[in-house]
PDB file of C-alpha atoms in Angstrom:
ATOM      1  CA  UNK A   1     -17.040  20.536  32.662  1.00 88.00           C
ATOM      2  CA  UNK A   2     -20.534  22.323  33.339  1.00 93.00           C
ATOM      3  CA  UNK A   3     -21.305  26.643  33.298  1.00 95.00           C
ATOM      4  CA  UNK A   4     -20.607  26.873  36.834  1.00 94.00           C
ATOM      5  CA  UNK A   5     -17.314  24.999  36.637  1.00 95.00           C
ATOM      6  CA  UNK A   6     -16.370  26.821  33.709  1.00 97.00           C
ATOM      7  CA  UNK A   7     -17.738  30.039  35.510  1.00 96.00           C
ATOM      8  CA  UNK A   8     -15.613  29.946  38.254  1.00 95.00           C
ATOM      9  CA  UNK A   9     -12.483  28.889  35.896  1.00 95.00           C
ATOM     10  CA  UNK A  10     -13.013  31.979  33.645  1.00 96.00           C
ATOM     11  CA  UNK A  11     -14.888  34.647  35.492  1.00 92.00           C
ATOM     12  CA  UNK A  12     -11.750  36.608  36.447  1.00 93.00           C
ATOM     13  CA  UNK A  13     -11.764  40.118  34.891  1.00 93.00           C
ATOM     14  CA  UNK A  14      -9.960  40.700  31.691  1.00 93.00           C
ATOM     15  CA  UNK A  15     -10.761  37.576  30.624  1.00 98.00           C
ATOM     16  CA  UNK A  16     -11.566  36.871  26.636  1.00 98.00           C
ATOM     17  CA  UNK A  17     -13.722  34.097  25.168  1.00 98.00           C
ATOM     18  CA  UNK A  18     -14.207  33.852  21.645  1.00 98.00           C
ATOM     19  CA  UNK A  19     -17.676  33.041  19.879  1.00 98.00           C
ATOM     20  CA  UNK A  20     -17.393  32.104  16.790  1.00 96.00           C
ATOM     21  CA  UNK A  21     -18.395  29.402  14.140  1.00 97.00           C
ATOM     22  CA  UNK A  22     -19.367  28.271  10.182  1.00 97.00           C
ATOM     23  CA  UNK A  23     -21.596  30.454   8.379  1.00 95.00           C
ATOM     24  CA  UNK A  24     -24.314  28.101   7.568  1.00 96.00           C
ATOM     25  CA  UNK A  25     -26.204  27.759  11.036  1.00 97.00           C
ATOM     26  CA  UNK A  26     -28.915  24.616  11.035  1.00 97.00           C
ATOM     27  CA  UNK A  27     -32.630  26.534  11.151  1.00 97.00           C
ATOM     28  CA  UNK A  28     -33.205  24.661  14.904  1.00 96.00           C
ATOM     29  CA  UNK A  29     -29.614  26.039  16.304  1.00 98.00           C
ATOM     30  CA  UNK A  30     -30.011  29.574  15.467  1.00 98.00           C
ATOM     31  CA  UNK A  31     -31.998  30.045  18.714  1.00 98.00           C
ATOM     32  CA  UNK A  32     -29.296  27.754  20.961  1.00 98.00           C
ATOM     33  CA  UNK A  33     -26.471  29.942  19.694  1.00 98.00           C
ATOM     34  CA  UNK A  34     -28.410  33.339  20.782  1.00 98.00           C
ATOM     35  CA  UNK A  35     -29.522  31.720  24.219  1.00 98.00           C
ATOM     36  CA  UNK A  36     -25.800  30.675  24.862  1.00 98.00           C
ATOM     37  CA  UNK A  37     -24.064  33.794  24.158  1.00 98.00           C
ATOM     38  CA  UNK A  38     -26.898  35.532  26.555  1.00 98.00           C
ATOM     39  CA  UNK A  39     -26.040  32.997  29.154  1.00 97.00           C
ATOM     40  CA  UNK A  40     -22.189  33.186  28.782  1.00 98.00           C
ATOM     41  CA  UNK A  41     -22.901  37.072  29.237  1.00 97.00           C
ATOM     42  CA  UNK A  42     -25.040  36.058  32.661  1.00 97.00           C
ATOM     43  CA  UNK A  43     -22.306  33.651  34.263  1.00 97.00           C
ATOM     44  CA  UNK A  44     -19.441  35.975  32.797  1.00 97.00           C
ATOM     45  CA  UNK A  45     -19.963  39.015  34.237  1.00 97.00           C
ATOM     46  CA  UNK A  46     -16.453  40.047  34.010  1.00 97.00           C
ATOM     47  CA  UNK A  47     -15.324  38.631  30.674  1.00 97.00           C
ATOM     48  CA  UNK A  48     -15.145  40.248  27.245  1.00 97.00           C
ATOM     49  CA  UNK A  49     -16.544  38.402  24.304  1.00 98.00           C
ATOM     50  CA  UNK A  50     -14.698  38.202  20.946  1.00 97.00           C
ATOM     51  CA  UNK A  51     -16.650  37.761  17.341  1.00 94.00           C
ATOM     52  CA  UNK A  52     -15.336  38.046  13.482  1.00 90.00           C
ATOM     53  CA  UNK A  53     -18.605  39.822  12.900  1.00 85.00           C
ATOM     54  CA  UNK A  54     -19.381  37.291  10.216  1.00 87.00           C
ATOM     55  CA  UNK A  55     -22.773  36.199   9.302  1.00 90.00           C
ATOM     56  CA  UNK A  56     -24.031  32.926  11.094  1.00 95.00           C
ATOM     57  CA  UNK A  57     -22.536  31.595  13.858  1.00 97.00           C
ATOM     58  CA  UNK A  58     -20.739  34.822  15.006  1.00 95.00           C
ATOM     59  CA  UNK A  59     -23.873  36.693  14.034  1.00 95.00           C
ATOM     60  CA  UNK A  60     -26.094  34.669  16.565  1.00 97.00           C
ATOM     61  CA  UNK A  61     -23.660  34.298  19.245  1.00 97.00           C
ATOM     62  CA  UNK A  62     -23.178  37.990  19.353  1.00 95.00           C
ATOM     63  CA  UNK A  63     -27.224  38.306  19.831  1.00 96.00           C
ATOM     64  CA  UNK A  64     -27.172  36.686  22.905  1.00 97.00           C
ATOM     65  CA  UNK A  65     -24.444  38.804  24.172  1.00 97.00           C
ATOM     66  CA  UNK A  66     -26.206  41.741  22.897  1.00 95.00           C
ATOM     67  CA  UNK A  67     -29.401  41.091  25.125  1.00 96.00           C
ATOM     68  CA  UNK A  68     -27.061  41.445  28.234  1.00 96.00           C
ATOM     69  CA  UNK A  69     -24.023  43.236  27.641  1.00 95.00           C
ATOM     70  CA  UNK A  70     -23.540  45.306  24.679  1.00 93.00           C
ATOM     71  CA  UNK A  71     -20.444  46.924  26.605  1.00 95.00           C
ATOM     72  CA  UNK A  72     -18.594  43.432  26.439  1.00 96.00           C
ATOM     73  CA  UNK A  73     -19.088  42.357  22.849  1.00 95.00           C
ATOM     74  CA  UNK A  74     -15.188  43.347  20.769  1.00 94.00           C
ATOM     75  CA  UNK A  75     -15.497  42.597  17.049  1.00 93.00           C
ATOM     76  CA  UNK A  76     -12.109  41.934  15.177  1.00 93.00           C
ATOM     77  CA  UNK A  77     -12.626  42.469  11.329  1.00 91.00           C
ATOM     78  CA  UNK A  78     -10.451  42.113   8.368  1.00 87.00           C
ATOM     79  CA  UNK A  79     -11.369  45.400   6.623  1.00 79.00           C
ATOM     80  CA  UNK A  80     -12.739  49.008   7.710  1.00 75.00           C
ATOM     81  CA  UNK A  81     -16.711  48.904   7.569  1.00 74.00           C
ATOM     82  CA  UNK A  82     -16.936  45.151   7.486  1.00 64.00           C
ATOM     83  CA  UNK A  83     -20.681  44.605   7.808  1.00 62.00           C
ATOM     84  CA  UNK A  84     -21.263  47.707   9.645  1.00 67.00           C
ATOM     85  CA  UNK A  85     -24.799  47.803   9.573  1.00 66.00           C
ATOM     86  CA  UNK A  86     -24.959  44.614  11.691  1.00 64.00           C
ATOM     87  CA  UNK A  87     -21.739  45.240  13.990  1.00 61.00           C
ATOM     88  CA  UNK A  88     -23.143  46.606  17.327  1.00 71.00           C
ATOM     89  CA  UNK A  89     -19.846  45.809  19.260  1.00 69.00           C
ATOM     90  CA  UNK A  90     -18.864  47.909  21.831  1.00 71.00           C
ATOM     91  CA  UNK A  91     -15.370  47.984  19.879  1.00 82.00           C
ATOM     92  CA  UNK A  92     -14.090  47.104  16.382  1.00 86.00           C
ATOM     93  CA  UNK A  93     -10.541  46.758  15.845  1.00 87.00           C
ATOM     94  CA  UNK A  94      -9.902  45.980  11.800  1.00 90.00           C
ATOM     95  CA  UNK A  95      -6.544  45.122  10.220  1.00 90.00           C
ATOM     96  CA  UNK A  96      -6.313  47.792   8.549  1.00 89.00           C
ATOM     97  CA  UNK A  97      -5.513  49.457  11.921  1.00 91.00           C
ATOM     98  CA  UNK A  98      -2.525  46.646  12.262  1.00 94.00           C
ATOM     99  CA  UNK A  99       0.281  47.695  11.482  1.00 94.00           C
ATOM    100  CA  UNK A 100       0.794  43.824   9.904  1.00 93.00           C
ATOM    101  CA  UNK A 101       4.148  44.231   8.748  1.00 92.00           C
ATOM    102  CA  UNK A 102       5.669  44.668  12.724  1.00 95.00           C
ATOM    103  CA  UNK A 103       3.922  41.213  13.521  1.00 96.00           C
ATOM    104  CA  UNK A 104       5.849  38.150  12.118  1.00 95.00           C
ATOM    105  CA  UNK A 105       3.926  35.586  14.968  1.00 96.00           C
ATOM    106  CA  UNK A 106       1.217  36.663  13.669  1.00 96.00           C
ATOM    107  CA  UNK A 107       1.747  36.270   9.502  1.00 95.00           C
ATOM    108  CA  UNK A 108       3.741  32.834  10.276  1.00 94.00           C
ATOM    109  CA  UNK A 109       0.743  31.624  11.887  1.00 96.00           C
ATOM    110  CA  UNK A 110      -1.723  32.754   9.500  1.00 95.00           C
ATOM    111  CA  UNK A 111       0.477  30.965   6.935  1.00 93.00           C
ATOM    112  CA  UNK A 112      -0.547  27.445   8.531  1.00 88.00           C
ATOM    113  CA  UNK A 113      -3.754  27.912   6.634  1.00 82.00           C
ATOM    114  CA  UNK A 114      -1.766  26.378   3.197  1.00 81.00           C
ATOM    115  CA  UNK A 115      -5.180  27.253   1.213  1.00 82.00           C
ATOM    116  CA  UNK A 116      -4.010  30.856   1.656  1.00 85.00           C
ATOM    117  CA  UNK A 117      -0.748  30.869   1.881  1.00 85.00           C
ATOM    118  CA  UNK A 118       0.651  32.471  -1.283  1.00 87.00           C
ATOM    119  CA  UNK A 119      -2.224  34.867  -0.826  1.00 91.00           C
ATOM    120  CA  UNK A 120      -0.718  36.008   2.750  1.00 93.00           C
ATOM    121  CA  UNK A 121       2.651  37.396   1.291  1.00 89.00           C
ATOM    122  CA  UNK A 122       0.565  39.268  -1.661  1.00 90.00           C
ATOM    123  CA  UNK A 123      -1.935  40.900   0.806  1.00 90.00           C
ATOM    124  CA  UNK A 124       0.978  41.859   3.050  1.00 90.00           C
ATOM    125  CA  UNK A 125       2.696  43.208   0.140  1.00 87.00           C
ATOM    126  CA  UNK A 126      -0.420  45.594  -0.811  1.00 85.00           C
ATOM    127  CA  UNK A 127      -2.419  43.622  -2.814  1.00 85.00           C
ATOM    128  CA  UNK A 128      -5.982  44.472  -2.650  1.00 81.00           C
ATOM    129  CA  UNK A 129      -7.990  42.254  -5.510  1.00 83.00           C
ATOM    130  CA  UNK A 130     -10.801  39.673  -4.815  1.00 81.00           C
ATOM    131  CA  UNK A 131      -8.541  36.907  -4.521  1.00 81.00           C
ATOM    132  CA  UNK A 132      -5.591  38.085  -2.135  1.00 81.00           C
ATOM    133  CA  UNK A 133      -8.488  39.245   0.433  1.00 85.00           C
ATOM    134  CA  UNK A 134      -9.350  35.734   0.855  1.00 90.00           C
ATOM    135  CA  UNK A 135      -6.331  36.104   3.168  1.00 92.00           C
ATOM    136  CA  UNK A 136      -7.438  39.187   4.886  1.00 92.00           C
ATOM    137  CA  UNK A 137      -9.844  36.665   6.605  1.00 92.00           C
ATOM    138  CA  UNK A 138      -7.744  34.469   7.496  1.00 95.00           C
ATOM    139  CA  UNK A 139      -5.322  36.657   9.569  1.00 95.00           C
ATOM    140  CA  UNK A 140      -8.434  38.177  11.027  1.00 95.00           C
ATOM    141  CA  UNK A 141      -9.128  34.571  12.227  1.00 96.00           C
ATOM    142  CA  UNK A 142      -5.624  34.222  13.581  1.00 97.00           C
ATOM    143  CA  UNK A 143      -6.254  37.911  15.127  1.00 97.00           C
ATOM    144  CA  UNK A 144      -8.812  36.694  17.304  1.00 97.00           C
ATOM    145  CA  UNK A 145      -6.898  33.802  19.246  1.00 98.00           C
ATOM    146  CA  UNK A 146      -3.701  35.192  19.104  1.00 98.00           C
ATOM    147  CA  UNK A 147      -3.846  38.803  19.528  1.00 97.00           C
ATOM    148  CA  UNK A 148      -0.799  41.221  18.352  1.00 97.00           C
ATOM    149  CA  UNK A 149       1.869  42.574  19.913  1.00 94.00           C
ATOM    150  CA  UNK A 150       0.883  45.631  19.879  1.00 89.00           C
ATOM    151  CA  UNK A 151      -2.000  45.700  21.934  1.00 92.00           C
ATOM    152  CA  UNK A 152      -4.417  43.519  21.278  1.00 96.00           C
ATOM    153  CA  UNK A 153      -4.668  41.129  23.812  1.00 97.00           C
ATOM    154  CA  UNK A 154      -4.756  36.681  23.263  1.00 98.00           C
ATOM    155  CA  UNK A 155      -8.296  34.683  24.233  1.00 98.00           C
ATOM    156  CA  UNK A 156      -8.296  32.737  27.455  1.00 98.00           C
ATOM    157  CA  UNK A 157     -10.859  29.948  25.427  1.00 98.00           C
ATOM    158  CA  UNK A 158     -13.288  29.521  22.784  1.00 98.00           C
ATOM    159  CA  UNK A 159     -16.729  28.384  21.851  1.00 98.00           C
ATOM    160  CA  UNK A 160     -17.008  26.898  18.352  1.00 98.00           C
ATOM    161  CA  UNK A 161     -20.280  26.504  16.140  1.00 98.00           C
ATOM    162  CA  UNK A 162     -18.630  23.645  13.471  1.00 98.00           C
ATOM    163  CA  UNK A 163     -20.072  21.642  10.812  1.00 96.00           C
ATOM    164  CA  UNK A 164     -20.846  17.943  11.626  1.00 93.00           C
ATOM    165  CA  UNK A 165     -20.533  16.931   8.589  1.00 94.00           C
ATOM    166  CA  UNK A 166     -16.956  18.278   7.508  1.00 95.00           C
ATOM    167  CA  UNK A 167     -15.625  19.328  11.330  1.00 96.00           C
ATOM    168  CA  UNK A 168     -12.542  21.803  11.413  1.00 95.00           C
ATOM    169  CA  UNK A 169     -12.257  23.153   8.032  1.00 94.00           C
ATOM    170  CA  UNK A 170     -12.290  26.457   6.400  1.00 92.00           C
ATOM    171  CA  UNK A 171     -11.885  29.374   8.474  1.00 92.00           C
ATOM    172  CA  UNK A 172     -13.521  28.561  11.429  1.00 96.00           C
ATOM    173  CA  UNK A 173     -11.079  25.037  10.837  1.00 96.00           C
ATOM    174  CA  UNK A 174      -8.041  27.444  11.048  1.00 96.00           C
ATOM    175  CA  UNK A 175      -9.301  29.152  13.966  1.00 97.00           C
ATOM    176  CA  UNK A 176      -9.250  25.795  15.681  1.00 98.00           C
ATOM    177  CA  UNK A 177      -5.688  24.909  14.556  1.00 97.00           C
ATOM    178  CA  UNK A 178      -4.633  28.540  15.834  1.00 98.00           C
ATOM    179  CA  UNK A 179      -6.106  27.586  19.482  1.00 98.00           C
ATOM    180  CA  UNK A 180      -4.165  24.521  18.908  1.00 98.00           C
ATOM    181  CA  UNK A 181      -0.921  26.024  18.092  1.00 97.00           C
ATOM    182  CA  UNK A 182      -1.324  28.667  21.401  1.00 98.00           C
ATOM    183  CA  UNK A 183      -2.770  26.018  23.961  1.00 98.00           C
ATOM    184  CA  UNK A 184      -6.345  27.646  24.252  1.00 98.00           C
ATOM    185  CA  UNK A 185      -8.269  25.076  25.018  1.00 98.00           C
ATOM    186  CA  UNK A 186     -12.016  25.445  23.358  1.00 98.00           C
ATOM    187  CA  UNK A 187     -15.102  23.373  22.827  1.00 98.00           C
ATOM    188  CA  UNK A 188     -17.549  22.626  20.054  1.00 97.00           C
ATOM    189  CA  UNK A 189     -21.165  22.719  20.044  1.00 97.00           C
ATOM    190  CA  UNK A 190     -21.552  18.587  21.154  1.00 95.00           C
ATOM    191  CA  UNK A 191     -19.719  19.949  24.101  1.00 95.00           C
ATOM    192  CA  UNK A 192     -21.620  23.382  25.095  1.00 97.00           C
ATOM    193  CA  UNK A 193     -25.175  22.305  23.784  1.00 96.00           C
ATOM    194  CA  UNK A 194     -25.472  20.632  26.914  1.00 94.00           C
ATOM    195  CA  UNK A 195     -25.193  23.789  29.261  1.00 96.00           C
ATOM    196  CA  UNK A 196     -28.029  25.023  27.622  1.00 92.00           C
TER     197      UNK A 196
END
């Protein structure tokens, strides 16, 4: 598939692409993942972009779309505030404005992330502490591909920064699994760095 193919396929309005990827970004992609979110923004004039508003990956993706539409760029975030001082979205929707308990899809998917679990049920539960937000993250990832039932509408594809070296794990891993699991078809950075 090139841009224009994938143009025509997804430039229908409402449509949602997620940007998102690891944290550690290699010093001579930085400036690839900032020209590709600007170009998405170009050939998608219609789409809305989706971002965890994590540092790296999501961080330089969300540049790009910055330089050309700052009215298209929707951050989901797992807590109130989450680095606020670097989220210029034009909207921020956190879990804590989920109401998490009326969304069982949403929990039994998060729970395919088996690292997290136990932490899931604790975090829906109340728990707050350093260890049961671990999970916060994770349904924040699931958030992003899946949507809620309540409003928040599912991505129609997504564009994955991964590491080479250990490819689909952690939470960007899950996020991949999630796509999976909901038939959203995405591609990883061997794939896109070409349309560059």
């Amino acid at each position: 598939m090139t841009l224009a193919e994938f143009a025509i396929t997804y430039g229908q309005e409402n449509t949602i692409i997620l940007l998102e990827g690891k944290r550690n970004v290699l010093e001579y992609d930085k400036e690839k993942l900032i020209q590709f979110g600007k170009l998405l923004a170009i050939h998608l004039p219609l789409a809305t972009f989706r971002s965890g508003n994590a540092d790296g990956a999501d961080f330089y993706f969300s540049q790009g779309v910055l330089q050309v539409a700052p009215n298209r760029l929707q951050v989901i975030t797992p807590y109130e505030n989450h680095r606020q001082k670097l989220n210029n979205a034009y909207e921020t929707i956190s879990l804590d404005q989920i109401d998490l308990l009326n969304e069982p899809e949403l929990i039994y998917q998060s729970k395919n992330n088996k690292k997290t679990k136990s932490l899931i049920d604790k975090y829906i539960d109340g728990a707050k502490d350093r260890f049961s937000i671990k999970a916060a993250y994770i349904i924040r990832d699931t958030v992003k591909v899946t949507g809620t039932k309540s409003g928040i509408p599912p991505i129609d594809f997504a564009f994955f920064y991964d590491d080479e070296q250990k490819p689909k794990t952690g939470g960007t891993g899950h996020t991949m699994e999630i796509c999976e699991i909901n038939n959203v078809d995405y591609l990883r950075q061997n794939q896109w760095f070409n349309w560059i």
